[in-house]
C-alpha atoms as one frame of an Amber mdcrd trajectory, in Angstrom:
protein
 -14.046  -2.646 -13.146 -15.202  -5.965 -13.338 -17.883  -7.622 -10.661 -15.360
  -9.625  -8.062 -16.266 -12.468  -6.516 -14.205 -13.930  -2.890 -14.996 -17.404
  -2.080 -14.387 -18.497   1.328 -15.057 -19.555   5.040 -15.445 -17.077   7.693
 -12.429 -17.631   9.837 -10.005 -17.964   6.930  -6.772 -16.148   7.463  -5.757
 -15.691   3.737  -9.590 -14.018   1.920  -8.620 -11.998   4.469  -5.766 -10.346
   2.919  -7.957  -9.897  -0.242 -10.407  -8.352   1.706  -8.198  -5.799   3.421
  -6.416  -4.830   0.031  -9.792  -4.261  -1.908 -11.221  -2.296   1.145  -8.071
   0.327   0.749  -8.991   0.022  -2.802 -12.589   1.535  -2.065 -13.681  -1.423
  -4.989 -16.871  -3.058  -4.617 -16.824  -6.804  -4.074 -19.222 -10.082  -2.864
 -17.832 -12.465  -0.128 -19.379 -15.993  -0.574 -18.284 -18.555   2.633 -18.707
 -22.107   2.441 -18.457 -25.036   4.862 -14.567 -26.798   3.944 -16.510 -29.720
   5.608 -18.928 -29.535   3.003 -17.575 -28.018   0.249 -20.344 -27.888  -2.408
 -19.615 -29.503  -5.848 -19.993 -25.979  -7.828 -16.682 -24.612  -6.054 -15.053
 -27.812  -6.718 -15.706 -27.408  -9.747 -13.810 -24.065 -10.133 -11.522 -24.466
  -7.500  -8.094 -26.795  -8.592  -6.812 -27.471  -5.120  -9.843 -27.212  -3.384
  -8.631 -24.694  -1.414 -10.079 -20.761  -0.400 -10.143 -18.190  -1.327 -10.785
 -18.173  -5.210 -11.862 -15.135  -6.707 -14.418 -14.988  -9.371 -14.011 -12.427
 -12.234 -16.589 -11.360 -14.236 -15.618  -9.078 -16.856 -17.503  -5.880 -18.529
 -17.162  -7.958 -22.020 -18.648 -11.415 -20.506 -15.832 -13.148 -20.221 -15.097
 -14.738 -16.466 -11.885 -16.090 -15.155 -11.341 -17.908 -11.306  -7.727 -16.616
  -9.719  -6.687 -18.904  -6.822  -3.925 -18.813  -4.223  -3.980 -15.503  -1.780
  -0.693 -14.274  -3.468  -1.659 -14.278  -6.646  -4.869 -12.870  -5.954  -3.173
 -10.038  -4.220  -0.917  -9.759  -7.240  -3.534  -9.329  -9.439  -5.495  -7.269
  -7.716  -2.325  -4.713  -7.480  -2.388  -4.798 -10.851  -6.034  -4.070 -12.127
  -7.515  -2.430  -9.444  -7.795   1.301  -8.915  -6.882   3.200  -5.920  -4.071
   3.147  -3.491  -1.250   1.173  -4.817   0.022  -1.226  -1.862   3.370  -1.943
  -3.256   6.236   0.386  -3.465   7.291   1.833  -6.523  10.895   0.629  -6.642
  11.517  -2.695  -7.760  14.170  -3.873  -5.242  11.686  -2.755  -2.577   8.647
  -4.107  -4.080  10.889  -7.679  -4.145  11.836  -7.450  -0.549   7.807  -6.716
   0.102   7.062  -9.962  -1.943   9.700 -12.009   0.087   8.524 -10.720   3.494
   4.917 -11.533   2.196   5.963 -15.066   2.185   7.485 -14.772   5.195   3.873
 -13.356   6.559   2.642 -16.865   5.166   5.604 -18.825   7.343   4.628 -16.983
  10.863   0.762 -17.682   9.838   1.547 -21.496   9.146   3.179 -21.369  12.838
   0.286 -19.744  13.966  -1.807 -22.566  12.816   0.458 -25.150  14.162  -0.220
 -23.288  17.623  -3.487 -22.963  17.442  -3.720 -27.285  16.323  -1.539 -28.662
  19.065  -2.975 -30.647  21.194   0.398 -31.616  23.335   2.174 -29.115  25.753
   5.538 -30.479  23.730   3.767 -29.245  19.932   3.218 -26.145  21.666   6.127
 -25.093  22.706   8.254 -26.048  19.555   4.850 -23.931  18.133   5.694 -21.034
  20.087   9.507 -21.079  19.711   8.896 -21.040  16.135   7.062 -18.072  16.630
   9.181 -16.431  18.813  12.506 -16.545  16.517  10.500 -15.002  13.580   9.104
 -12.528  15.596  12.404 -11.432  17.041  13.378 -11.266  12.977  11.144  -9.138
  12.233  11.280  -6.880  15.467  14.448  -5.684  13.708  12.944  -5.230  10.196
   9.587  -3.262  10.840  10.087   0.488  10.358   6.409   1.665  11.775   3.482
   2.098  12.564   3.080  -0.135   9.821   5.790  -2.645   8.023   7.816   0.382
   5.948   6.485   3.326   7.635   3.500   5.605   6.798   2.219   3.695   3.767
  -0.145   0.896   4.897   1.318  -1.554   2.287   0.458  -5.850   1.253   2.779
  -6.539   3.865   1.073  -5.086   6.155  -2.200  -7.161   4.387  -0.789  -9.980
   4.901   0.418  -9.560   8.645  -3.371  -8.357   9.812  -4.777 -11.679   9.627
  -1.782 -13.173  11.525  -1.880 -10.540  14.528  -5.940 -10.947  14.347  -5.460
 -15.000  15.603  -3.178 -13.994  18.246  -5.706 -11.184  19.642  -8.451 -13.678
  19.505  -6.688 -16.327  21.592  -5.512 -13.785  24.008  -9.303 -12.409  24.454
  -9.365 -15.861  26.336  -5.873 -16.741  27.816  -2.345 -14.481  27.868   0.356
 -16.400  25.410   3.013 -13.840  25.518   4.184 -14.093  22.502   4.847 -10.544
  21.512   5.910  -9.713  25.160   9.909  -8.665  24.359   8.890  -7.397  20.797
   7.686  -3.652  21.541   7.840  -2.466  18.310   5.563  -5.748  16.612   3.004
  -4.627  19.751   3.085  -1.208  17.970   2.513  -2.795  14.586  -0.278  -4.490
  15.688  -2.004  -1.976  17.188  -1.914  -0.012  13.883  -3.117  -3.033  11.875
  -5.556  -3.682  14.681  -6.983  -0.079  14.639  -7.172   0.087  10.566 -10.783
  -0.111   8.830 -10.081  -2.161   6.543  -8.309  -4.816   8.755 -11.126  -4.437
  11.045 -13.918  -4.598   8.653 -12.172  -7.842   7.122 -14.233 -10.778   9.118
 -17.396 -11.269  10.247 -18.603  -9.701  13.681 -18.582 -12.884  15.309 -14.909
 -13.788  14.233 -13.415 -14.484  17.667 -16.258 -16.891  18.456 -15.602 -19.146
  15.411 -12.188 -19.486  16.048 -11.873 -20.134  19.404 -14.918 -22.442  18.489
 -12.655 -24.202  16.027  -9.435 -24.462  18.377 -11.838 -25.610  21.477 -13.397
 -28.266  19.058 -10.127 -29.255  17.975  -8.834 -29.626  21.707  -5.927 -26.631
  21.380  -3.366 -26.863  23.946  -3.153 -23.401  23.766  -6.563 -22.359  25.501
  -6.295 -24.907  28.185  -4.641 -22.000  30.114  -7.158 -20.694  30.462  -9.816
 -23.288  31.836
């Protein structure tokens, strides 16, 4: 297997999802984080949009390659890695995975428009947002995780996205998942999985609520 390399910063939702699928792997890997504030010239260097994660490949024969965009990454991952595989079998399944993937990336761009407004009027078109794609997929997940049984990339993709709301809710209630009983199940499971546990640093929740406090977040002003 070759030496893996995930560039990123500590609170990023999508490394995350790389994380979590080379944990149920069992493959060894390095996290680097740097500061996006400060992003040093050597990852600018390898990095076409500037953007985390990247992951460095360093192969057995010397040659290296840099694979960006969390998707991809995932994609490639399923594909050369050993262990578990994390999408199904079938191939109309394993296209409806890919499609609620992106979906996964929708609800976690809501998430972040959330956790940025700074207006009681951004938040709530934030948290209707939310709220219809929730009830969308409160109709769709089988459980405990997204198809049943299997923990799957889906369900990769969604632990990140569930992690944000548990860490604004350590501080204030947003009652977002309220009417969805079977996404509060789903959670739980992703919530109470190693390797979607293991996925951040130990001092996760304090960096983002850092980040939305810093950033003046509507959303925790509930709680002051």
């Amino acid at each position: 297997m070759a030496k893996l390399t995930l560039i990123s910063f500590p609170t990023c939702p999508y490394v995350q999802r790389a994380i979590i699928a080379l944990k149920e792997k069992h493959v060894d890997f390095d996290v680097v984080y740097i500061d996006l504030a400060n992003k040093p010239d050597w990852f600018l260097a390898i990095s076409p949009l500037g953007k985390v994660p990247v992951l460095k490949v360093e192969q057995d024969d010397g040659r290296e390659g840099v694979i960006f965009e969390s998707a991809v990454i995932l994609e490639y991952l399923e594909e050369t890695a050993p262990g578990a595989k994390l999408h199904p079998a079938d191939p109309l399944e394993r296209a409806q995975h890919r499609a609620w993937m992106e979906f996964g990336s929708q609800v976690l761009a809501d998430i972040w428009k959330l956790s940025v407004a700074g207006s009681e009027a951004d938040l709530d078109a934030a948290e209707k947002a939310l709220y219809a794609k929730f009830a969308r997929l409160e109709n769709t997940v089988v459980g405990p995780f997204f198809a049943g049984e299997k923990f799957s990339n889906v369900d990769a993709v969604f632990g990140p996205a569930f992690r944000q709301i548990d860490a604004i809710e350590s501080v204030t209630p947003t009652g977002l998942l309220d009417a969805f009983p079977k996404l509060n199940q789903w959670r739980q499971a992703l919530r109470e999985r190693e390797s979607v546990r293991t996925a951040v640093p130990s001092n996760f929740v304090d960096l983002y609520l850092e980040r939305l406090r810093n950033n003046g977040a509507a959303v925790l002003k509930k709680a002051a």
